Amino acid sequence: WLQAQGLYVVGSGPYYWRAGGHDAASGFDGVHAAFDAIMPWAVGRYNNADDFKRNIPIVEADAQLTSSRHQGYAPIAYAGYSYRDSGKFNFIQRNAGIFFHAQMAAYLKTPGTTFYHIAMFDEVQEGTAIYKFAANEQESAKESDFVTASIDGVNCPGDLYLTMAGQY
């Protein structure tokens, strides 16, 4: 119905949508094929740059399949992950942009990727936000633990991730 209205429909869902298992239920191939583009949800599926690099074959195979079906493919990059209330403070470390850069650099080289999504601009409670935030503890709220741009021991400006996103 949406496509009949002239809209471009992006399906986002399980990271392992094509291969199955893990976070994906079987029997949805027809649903996936009906979208104009696929955007698999990557947040939390890998925890550092090396772990992500082991997933590049998944991204490449996804992009190859969607390209063969004349679909768009939109991989997701994220800066890190932190959720204080679940005991996962600074759980997926940003490492001064190294983690984010590894994802974007791979996506920009992957044939068949048509656009990209960065998760998330303002998702502060999960520590994935890329908008400007405290550069270091001196700029942060006192007597509380918050993720800062420099949390992993490298001095970074508070707008590092916005700058990186703009460059990509």
Coordinates of N, CA, C and O in Angstrom, one line a residue:
W1 N 0.8 -1.2 0.0 CA 0.0 0.0 0.0 C 0.9 1.3 0.0 O 0.6 2.2 -0.7
L2 N 1.9 1.3 0.8 CA 2.8 2.5 0.9 C 3.5 2.7 -0.4 O 3.6 3.8 -0.9
Q3 N 4.0 1.6 -1.0 CA 4.7 1.7 -2.3 C 3.7 2.2 -3.4 O 4.1 3.0 -4.3
A4 N 2.5 1.8 -3.3 CA 1.5 2.2 -4.3 C 1.2 3.7 -4.2 O 0.7 4.3 -5.1
Q5 N 1.5 4.3 -3.0 CA 1.3 5.7 -2.8 C 2.6 6.5 -3.3 O 2.7 7.7 -3.1
G6 N 3.6 5.8 -3.8 CA 4.8 6.4 -4.3 C 5.9 6.6 -3.3 O 6.8 7.3 -3.5
L7 N 5.7 5.9 -2.1 CA 6.7 6.0 -1.0 C 7.7 4.9 -1.1 O 7.5 3.8 -1.6
Y8 N 8.9 5.3 -0.7 CA 10.1 4.4 -0.6 C 10.0 3.7 0.7 O 10.1 4.4 1.8
V9 N 9.9 2.4 0.8 CA 9.7 1.7 2.1 C 11.0 1.0 2.5 O 11.5 0.1 1.7
V10 N 11.5 1.3 3.6 CA 12.7 0.8 4.2 C 12.3 -0.2 5.3 O 11.6 0.2 6.2
G11 N 12.8 -1.4 5.3 CA 12.5 -2.4 6.3 C 13.7 -2.5 7.2 O 14.8 -2.8 6.8
S12 N 13.5 -2.2 8.5 CA 14.6 -2.4 9.5 C 14.2 -3.4 10.5 O 13.0 -3.5 10.8
G13 N 15.1 -4.2 10.8 CA 14.8 -5.3 11.7 C 16.0 -6.1 12.1 O 17.1 -5.5 12.3
P14 N 15.9 -7.4 12.2 CA 17.0 -8.2 12.7 C 18.3 -8.1 11.8 O 18.3 -8.0 10.6
Y15 N 19.4 -8.0 12.5 CA 20.7 -7.9 11.9 C 21.0 -9.1 11.0 O 21.6 -9.0 9.9
Y16 N 20.6 -10.3 11.5 CA 20.8 -11.5 10.7 C 19.6 -11.9 9.8 O 19.3 -13.1 9.7
W17 N 18.9 -10.9 9.3 CA 17.7 -11.1 8.5 C 17.9 -12.1 7.3 O 17.1 -12.9 7.1
R18 N 19.1 -12.0 6.7 CA 19.3 -12.9 5.5 C 19.8 -14.3 5.9 O 19.3 -15.3 5.4
A19 N 20.7 -14.4 6.9 CA 21.3 -15.7 7.2 C 20.4 -16.4 8.2 O 20.5 -17.6 8.3
G20 N 19.5 -15.7 9.0 CA 18.7 -16.4 10.0 C 19.4 -16.7 11.2 O 20.6 -16.4 11.4
G21 N 18.7 -17.2 12.2 CA 19.3 -17.5 13.5 C 19.5 -16.2 14.3 O 19.1 -15.1 14.0
H22 N 20.2 -16.3 15.4 CA 20.5 -15.2 16.3 C 19.3 -14.4 16.7 O 18.5 -14.9 17.5
D23 N 19.1 -13.3 16.0 CA 18.0 -12.4 16.3 C 16.9 -12.5 15.3 O 16.0 -11.7 15.3
A24 N 17.0 -13.4 14.3 CA 16.0 -13.4 13.2 C 15.2 -14.7 13.2 O 15.7 -15.8 13.3
A25 N 13.9 -14.5 13.0 CA 13.0 -15.7 12.8 C 13.0 -16.1 11.3 O 13.2 -15.2 10.5
S26 N 12.7 -17.3 11.1 CA 12.7 -17.7 9.7 C 11.3 -17.4 9.1 O 10.3 -17.1 9.8
G27 N 11.2 -17.6 7.7 CA 9.9 -17.4 7.0 C 9.6 -16.0 6.6 O 8.5 -15.8 6.2
F28 N 10.5 -15.1 6.7 CA 10.3 -13.7 6.3 C 10.9 -13.3 5.0 O 11.0 -12.1 4.7
D29 N 11.4 -14.2 4.2 CA 12.1 -13.9 3.0 C 11.3 -13.0 2.0 O 11.7 -12.1 1.4
G30 N 10.0 -13.4 1.9 CA 9.1 -12.6 1.0 C 8.9 -11.2 1.5 O 8.7 -10.3 0.8
V31 N 8.8 -11.1 2.9 CA 8.7 -9.7 3.4 C 9.9 -8.9 3.1 O 9.8 -7.8 2.7
H32 N 11.1 -9.5 3.4 CA 12.3 -8.7 3.1 C 12.4 -8.3 1.6 O 12.8 -7.2 1.3
A33 N 12.0 -9.2 0.8 CA 12.1 -9.0 -0.7 C 11.2 -7.9 -1.1 O 11.4 -7.2 -2.2
A34 N 10.1 -7.6 -0.4 CA 9.1 -6.6 -0.8 C 9.5 -5.2 -0.5 O 9.0 -4.3 -1.0
F35 N 10.5 -5.0 0.4 CA 10.9 -3.6 0.8 C 11.7 -3.0 -0.4 O 12.4 -3.7 -1.1
D36 N 11.7 -1.7 -0.4 CA 12.6 -1.0 -1.4 C 14.0 -1.0 -0.9 O 15.0 -1.0 -1.7
A37 N 14.2 -1.1 0.4 CA 15.6 -1.1 1.0 C 15.5 -1.9 2.3 O 14.5 -1.9 3.0
I38 N 16.6 -2.5 2.7 CA 16.8 -3.2 3.9 C 17.8 -2.4 4.8 O 18.9 -2.0 4.3
M39 N 17.5 -2.3 6.1 CA 18.4 -1.6 7.0 C 18.4 -2.5 8.3 O 17.7 -2.3 9.2
P40 N 19.4 -3.5 8.3 CA 19.5 -4.4 9.5 C 20.0 -3.6 10.7 O 20.9 -2.8 10.7
W41 N 19.3 -3.9 11.9 CA 19.7 -3.2 13.1 C 21.0 -3.8 13.7 O 21.0 -4.9 14.2
A42 N 22.0 -3.0 13.7 CA 23.3 -3.5 14.1 C 23.7 -3.2 15.6 O 24.7 -3.8 16.1
V43 N 23.0 -2.3 16.2 CA 23.5 -1.9 17.6 C 23.5 -3.1 18.5 O 22.6 -3.8 18.6
G44 N 24.7 -3.3 19.1 CA 24.9 -4.4 20.0 C 25.3 -5.7 19.4 O 25.5 -6.7 20.1
R45 N 25.3 -5.8 18.1 CA 25.7 -7.0 17.4 C 27.2 -7.3 17.4 O 27.6 -8.4 17.1
Y46 N 27.9 -6.3 17.6 CA 29.4 -6.4 17.7 C 29.9 -5.3 18.7 O 29.2 -4.3 18.9
N47 N 31.0 -5.6 19.4 CA 31.3 -4.8 20.5 C 32.6 -4.0 20.4 O 33.0 -3.2 21.3
N48 N 33.4 -4.1 19.3 CA 34.6 -3.3 19.1 C 34.9 -3.4 17.7 O 34.3 -4.1 16.9
A49 N 36.0 -2.7 17.3 CA 36.3 -2.6 15.8 C 36.7 -4.0 15.3 O 36.3 -4.4 14.2
D50 N 37.4 -4.8 16.1 CA 37.8 -6.1 15.6 C 36.6 -7.0 15.4 O 36.5 -7.8 14.5
D51 N 35.7 -7.0 16.4 CA 34.5 -7.8 16.4 C 33.7 -7.4 15.1 O 33.2 -8.2 14.4
F52 N 33.6 -6.1 14.9 CA 32.9 -5.6 13.7 C 33.5 -6.2 12.4 O 32.8 -6.6 11.5
K53 N 34.8 -6.1 12.3 CA 35.5 -6.6 11.1 C 35.2 -8.0 10.8 O 35.2 -8.4 9.6
R54 N 34.9 -8.8 11.8 CA 34.5 -10.2 11.6 C 33.1 -10.3 11.0 O 32.8 -11.3 10.4
N55 N 32.4 -9.2 11.1 CA 31.0 -9.2 10.5 C 31.0 -8.6 9.1 O 29.9 -8.6 8.5
I56 N 32.1 -8.1 8.6 CA 32.1 -7.6 7.2 C 31.6 -8.5 6.2 O 30.8 -8.1 5.3
P57 N 31.9 -9.8 6.2 CA 31.3 -10.8 5.2 C 29.8 -10.8 5.3 O 29.2 -11.0 4.2
I58 N 29.2 -10.6 6.4 CA 27.7 -10.5 6.5 C 27.2 -9.3 5.8 O 26.3 -9.4 5.0
V59 N 27.8 -8.2 6.0 CA 27.4 -6.9 5.4 C 27.6 -7.1 3.8 O 26.7 -6.7 3.1
E60 N 28.7 -7.6 3.4 CA 29.0 -7.8 2.0 C 27.9 -8.7 1.3 O 27.4 -8.4 0.2
A61 N 27.6 -9.8 2.0 CA 26.6 -10.7 1.4 C 25.2 -10.1 1.4 O 24.4 -10.3 0.5
D62 N 24.9 -9.3 2.5 CA 23.6 -8.6 2.5 C 23.5 -7.7 1.3 O 22.5 -7.6 0.6
A63 N 24.6 -6.9 1.1 CA 24.6 -5.9 0.1 C 24.5 -6.5 -1.3 O 23.8 -6.0 -2.2
Q64 N 25.2 -7.7 -1.5 CA 25.1 -8.4 -2.7 C 23.7 -8.9 -3.0 O 23.2 -8.7 -4.2
L65 N 23.1 -9.5 -2.0 CA 21.7 -10.0 -2.3 C 20.7 -8.8 -2.6 O 20.0 -8.9 -3.5
T66 N 20.8 -7.8 -1.8 CA 19.8 -6.7 -2.0 C 20.1 -6.0 -3.4 O 19.2 -5.7 -4.1
S67 N 21.4 -5.9 -3.7 CA 21.7 -5.3 -5.0 C 21.2 -6.2 -6.2 O 20.6 -5.7 -7.2
S68 N 21.3 -7.5 -6.0 CA 20.8 -8.4 -7.1 C 19.3 -8.4 -7.2 O 18.7 -8.7 -8.3
R69 N 18.6 -7.9 -6.1 CA 17.1 -7.8 -6.2 C 16.7 -6.3 -6.5 O 15.5 -6.0 -6.4
H70 N 17.7 -5.5 -6.8 CA 17.4 -4.1 -7.1 C 16.8 -3.3 -5.9 O 16.0 -2.5 -6.0
Q71 N 17.3 -3.7 -4.7 CA 16.9 -3.1 -3.5 C 18.0 -2.2 -3.0 O 19.2 -2.5 -3.3
G72 N 17.7 -1.2 -2.2 CA 18.7 -0.5 -1.5 C 19.2 -1.3 -0.3 O 18.5 -2.1 0.2
Y73 N 20.4 -0.9 0.2 CA 20.9 -1.6 1.4 C 21.5 -0.4 2.2 O 22.3 0.3 1.8
A74 N 21.1 -0.4 3.5 CA 21.5 0.7 4.4 C 22.1 0.2 5.7 O 21.3 0.0 6.7
P75 N 23.4 -0.1 5.7 CA 24.0 -0.6 7.0 C 24.0 0.5 8.1 O 23.9 1.7 7.7
I76 N 24.0 0.1 9.3 CA 23.9 1.1 10.4 C 25.3 1.1 11.1 O 25.8 0.0 11.4
A77 N 25.7 2.3 11.4 CA 26.9 2.5 12.2 C 26.5 3.1 13.5 O 25.6 3.9 13.6
Y78 N 27.2 2.8 14.6 CA 26.9 3.4 15.9 C 28.2 3.7 16.6 O 29.2 3.0 16.4
A79 N 28.2 4.7 17.5 CA 29.4 5.2 18.1 C 29.9 4.4 19.3 O 31.0 4.3 19.6
G80 N 28.9 3.8 20.0 CA 29.2 3.0 21.2 C 27.9 2.7 21.9 O 26.8 3.0 21.3
Y81 N 28.0 2.1 23.0 CA 26.8 1.7 23.8 C 27.1 1.8 25.3 O 28.1 1.3 25.7
S82 N 26.1 2.4 26.0 CA 26.2 2.4 27.4 C 24.8 2.5 28.0 O 24.0 3.3 27.6
Y83 N 24.6 1.7 29.1 CA 23.3 1.7 29.7 C 23.5 1.5 31.2 O 23.6 0.4 31.7
R84 N 23.6 2.6 31.9 CA 24.0 2.6 33.3 C 23.0 1.7 34.1 O 23.4 1.0 35.0
D85 N 21.7 1.8 33.9 CA 20.7 1.2 34.7 C 20.7 -0.4 34.6 O 20.2 -1.1 35.4
S86 N 21.4 -0.9 33.5 CA 21.5 -2.3 33.4 C 22.9 -2.8 33.7 O 23.2 -4.0 33.4
G87 N 23.7 -2.0 34.3 CA 25.1 -2.3 34.6 C 26.0 -2.4 33.4 O 27.0 -3.1 33.4
K88 N 25.6 -1.7 32.3 CA 26.4 -1.8 31.1 C 27.0 -0.4 30.8 O 27.0 0.0 29.6
F89 N 27.5 0.3 31.8 CA 28.1 1.6 31.6 C 29.4 1.5 30.8 O 30.2 0.7 31.0
N90 N 29.4 2.2 29.7 CA 30.5 2.2 28.7 C 30.8 0.8 28.2 O 31.9 0.4 28.0
F91 N 29.7 0.1 28.0 CA 29.8 -1.3 27.6 C 30.5 -1.6 26.3 O 31.4 -2.4 26.2
I92 N 30.1 -0.8 25.3 CA 30.8 -0.9 24.0 C 31.5 0.5 23.8 O 30.9 1.5 23.6
Q93 N 32.8 0.4 24.0 CA 33.6 1.6 24.1 C 33.7 2.3 22.8 O 33.9 1.7 21.7
R94 N 33.7 3.6 22.8 CA 33.9 4.5 21.6 C 35.3 4.5 21.1 O 35.6 4.7 19.9
N95 N 36.2 4.4 22.0 CA 37.7 4.5 21.7 C 38.1 5.6 20.8 O 38.7 5.4 19.7
A96 N 37.6 6.8 21.2 CA 38.0 8.0 20.4 C 37.6 8.0 19.0 O 38.3 8.5 18.1
G97 N 36.5 7.3 18.6 CA 36.0 7.3 17.3 C 36.5 6.1 16.5 O 36.1 5.9 15.3
I98 N 37.4 5.3 17.0 CA 37.9 4.2 16.3 C 36.8 3.2 15.9 O 36.8 2.7 14.8
F99 N 36.0 2.9 16.9 CA 34.9 1.9 16.6 C 33.9 2.4 15.5 O 33.6 1.7 14.6
F100 N 33.5 3.7 15.6 CA 32.6 4.3 14.6 C 33.3 4.3 13.3 O 32.7 4.0 12.3
H101 N 34.5 4.7 13.2 CA 35.3 4.8 12.0 C 35.4 3.5 11.3 O 35.3 3.4 10.0
A102 N 35.7 2.4 12.0 CA 35.8 1.1 11.4 C 34.5 0.7 10.7 O 34.6 0.2 9.5
Q103 N 33.4 1.0 11.2 CA 32.1 0.7 10.6 C 31.9 1.5 9.3 O 31.7 1.0 8.2
M104 N 32.1 2.8 9.4 CA 31.8 3.7 8.3 C 32.8 3.5 7.2 O 32.4 3.4 6.0
A105 N 34.1 3.3 7.5 CA 35.1 3.0 6.5 C 34.8 1.7 5.7 O 34.9 1.7 4.5
A106 N 34.3 0.7 6.4 CA 33.9 -0.5 5.7 C 32.7 -0.3 4.8 O 32.7 -0.8 3.7
Y107 N 31.7 0.4 5.3 CA 30.5 0.6 4.6 C 30.7 1.4 3.3 O 30.1 1.1 2.2
L108 N 31.6 2.4 3.4 CA 31.9 3.2 2.2 C 32.6 2.5 1.1 O 32.6 2.9 0.0
K109 N 33.2 1.4 1.5 CA 33.9 0.5 0.5 C 33.1 -0.7 0.0 O 33.6 -1.4 -0.9
T110 N 32.0 -0.9 0.6 CA 31.2 -2.1 0.3 C 30.3 -1.8 -1.0 O 29.4 -1.0 -0.9
P111 N 30.5 -2.5 -2.1 CA 29.6 -2.4 -3.2 C 28.2 -2.8 -2.8 O 28.0 -3.8 -2.1
G112 N 27.2 -2.1 -3.4 CA 25.8 -2.4 -3.1 C 25.2 -1.7 -2.0 O 24.0 -1.7 -1.8
T113 N 26.0 -1.0 -1.2 CA 25.4 -0.1 -0.1 C 24.9 1.1 -0.8 O 25.7 1.8 -1.6
T114 N 23.7 1.5 -0.5 CA 23.1 2.7 -1.2 C 23.0 3.9 -0.3 O 22.9 5.0 -0.8
F115 N 22.8 3.7 1.0 CA 22.8 4.8 1.9 C 23.1 4.2 3.3 O 23.3 3.0 3.4
Y116 N 23.3 5.1 4.3 CA 23.8 4.7 5.6 C 22.9 5.3 6.6 O 22.3 6.3 6.4
H117 N 22.9 4.6 7.8 CA 22.2 5.2 8.9 C 23.1 5.2 10.1 O 23.9 4.2 10.3
I118 N 23.1 6.3 10.8 CA 23.9 6.4 12.1 C 23.0 6.4 13.2 O 22.1 7.2 13.4
A119 N 23.2 5.4 14.1 CA 22.4 5.2 15.3 C 23.2 5.8 16.5 O 24.3 5.3 16.7
M120 N 22.6 6.6 17.2 CA 21.5 7.5 16.9 C 22.0 8.9 17.2 O 22.9 9.2 18.0
F121 N 21.3 9.9 16.6 CA 21.7 11.3 16.9 C 21.5 11.7 18.3 O 22.4 12.3 18.9
D122 N 20.4 11.3 19.0 CA 20.1 11.8 20.3 C 19.8 10.7 21.3 O 19.2 11.0 22.3
E123 N 20.2 9.5 21.1 CA 19.9 8.4 22.0 C 20.8 8.4 23.2 O 21.7 7.6 23.4
V124 N 20.6 9.4 24.1 CA 21.5 9.6 25.3 C 21.4 8.5 26.3 O 22.5 8.0 26.8
Q125 N 20.3 8.0 26.6 CA 20.1 7.0 27.6 C 20.8 5.7 27.3 O 21.2 4.9 28.2
E126 N 21.1 5.4 26.0 CA 21.8 4.2 25.6 C 23.2 4.5 25.2 O 23.9 3.6 24.8
G127 N 23.6 5.7 25.3 CA 25.0 6.1 25.1 C 25.4 5.9 23.6 O 26.6 5.8 23.3
T128 N 24.5 6.0 22.7 CA 24.8 5.9 21.3 C 24.8 7.3 20.6 O 25.1 7.4 19.5
A129 N 24.4 8.3 21.4 CA 24.2 9.7 20.8 C 25.5 10.1 20.2 O 26.6 9.9 20.7
I130 N 25.3 10.8 19.0 CA 26.5 11.4 18.3 C 26.5 13.0 18.4 O 27.4 13.6 18.0
Y131 N 25.4 13.5 18.9 CA 25.4 15.0 19.0 C 26.4 15.5 20.1 O 26.9 14.7 20.9
K132 N 26.7 16.8 20.1 CA 27.7 17.3 21.0 C 27.3 17.0 22.4 O 26.2 17.2 22.9
F133 N 28.3 16.5 23.2 CA 28.1 16.2 24.6 C 29.4 16.5 25.3 O 30.4 17.0 24.7
A134 N 29.5 16.3 26.6 CA 30.6 16.7 27.4 C 31.9 16.1 26.9 O 31.9 14.9 26.6
A135 N 32.9 16.9 26.7 CA 34.2 16.4 26.2 C 34.9 15.6 27.2 O 35.6 14.6 26.9
N136 N 34.8 15.9 28.5 CA 35.5 15.2 29.5 C 34.7 15.4 30.9 O 33.7 16.0 30.9
E137 N 35.3 14.8 31.9 CA 34.6 14.9 33.2 C 34.4 16.3 33.8 O 33.5 16.6 34.4
Q138 N 35.4 17.2 33.4 CA 35.3 18.5 33.9 C 34.1 19.2 33.3 O 33.5 20.1 34.0
E139 N 33.7 18.9 32.1 CA 32.5 19.5 31.5 C 31.2 18.7 31.8 O 30.1 19.2 31.5
S140 N 31.3 17.6 32.4 CA 30.1 16.7 32.7 C 29.5 17.1 34.1 O 30.1 17.8 34.9
A141 N 28.3 16.5 34.3 CA 27.7 16.7 35.6 C 28.5 16.1 36.7 O 29.1 15.1 36.5
K142 N 28.5 16.8 37.8 CA 29.3 16.3 39.0 C 28.6 15.2 39.7 O 27.3 15.2 39.7
E143 N 29.3 14.4 40.4 CA 28.8 13.3 41.2 C 27.9 12.3 40.5 O 27.0 11.7 41.1
S144 N 28.1 12.1 39.2 CA 27.4 11.1 38.4 C 28.3 10.6 37.3 O 29.2 11.3 36.9
D145 N 28.0 9.4 36.9 CA 28.8 8.9 35.8 C 28.1 9.0 34.5 O 26.9 8.6 34.4
F146 N 28.7 9.7 33.6 CA 28.1 9.9 32.2 C 29.2 9.6 31.2 O 30.4 9.8 31.5
V147 N 28.8 9.1 30.1 CA 29.8 8.9 29.0 C 30.2 10.3 28.5 O 29.4 11.1 28.3
T148 N 31.5 10.5 28.4 CA 32.0 11.7 27.8 C 32.8 11.3 26.5 O 33.1 10.2 26.3
A149 N 33.1 12.3 25.7 CA 33.9 12.0 24.5 C 35.2 11.4 24.8 O 35.8 10.7 24.0
S150 N 35.8 11.8 26.0 CA 37.1 11.3 26.3 C 37.1 10.1 27.3 O 38.2 9.8 27.9
I151 N 36.0 9.5 27.5 CA 35.9 8.4 28.5 C 36.9 7.3 28.4 O 37.3 6.7 29.4
D152 N 37.4 7.0 27.2 CA 38.3 5.9 27.0 C 39.7 6.3 27.0 O 40.6 5.6 26.5
G153 N 40.0 7.5 27.6 CA 41.4 7.9 27.9 C 42.1 8.7 26.8 O 43.3 9.0 26.9
V154 N 41.3 9.1 25.7 CA 41.9 9.9 24.7 C 41.1 11.3 24.7 O 39.9 11.2 24.7
N155 N 41.9 12.4 24.8 CA 41.2 13.7 24.8 C 40.5 13.9 23.5 O 41.2 14.0 22.4
C156 N 39.2 14.1 23.5 CA 38.4 14.3 22.3 C 37.5 15.5 22.5 O 36.9 15.7 23.6
P157 N 37.2 16.2 21.4 CA 36.2 17.3 21.5 C 34.8 16.7 21.7 O 34.5 15.6 21.2
G158 N 33.9 17.4 22.3 CA 32.5 17.0 22.5 C 31.7 16.8 21.2 O 30.7 16.1 21.1
D159 N 32.2 17.4 20.1 CA 31.5 17.3 18.8 C 32.2 16.4 17.8 O 32.0 16.4 16.6
L160 N 33.1 15.5 18.4 CA 33.8 14.6 17.5 C 32.9 13.8 16.6 O 33.2 13.6 15.4
Y161 N 31.9 13.2 17.1 CA 31.0 12.3 16.3 C 30.2 13.0 15.3 O 30.0 12.5 14.2
L162 N 29.8 14.2 15.5 CA 29.1 15.1 14.5 C 30.1 15.4 13.4 O 29.7 15.3 12.2
T163 N 31.3 15.7 13.8 CA 32.3 16.1 12.8 C 32.6 14.8 11.9 O 32.7 14.9 10.7
M164 N 32.8 13.7 12.6 CA 33.0 12.5 11.8 C 31.9 12.2 10.8 O 32.1 11.8 9.7
A165 N 30.6 12.3 11.4 CA 29.5 12.0 10.5 C 29.4 12.9 9.3 O 29.1 12.5 8.2
G166 N 29.8 14.2 9.5 CA 29.8 15.1 8.4 C 30.9 14.8 7.4 O 30.6 15.0 6.2
Q167 N 32.0 14.3 7.8 CA 33.0 13.9 6.9 C 32.6 12.7 6.1 O 33.0 12.6 4.9
Y168 N 31.9 11.7 6.7 CA 31.4 10.6 5.9 C 30.3 10.9 5.0 O 30.3 10.4 3.9

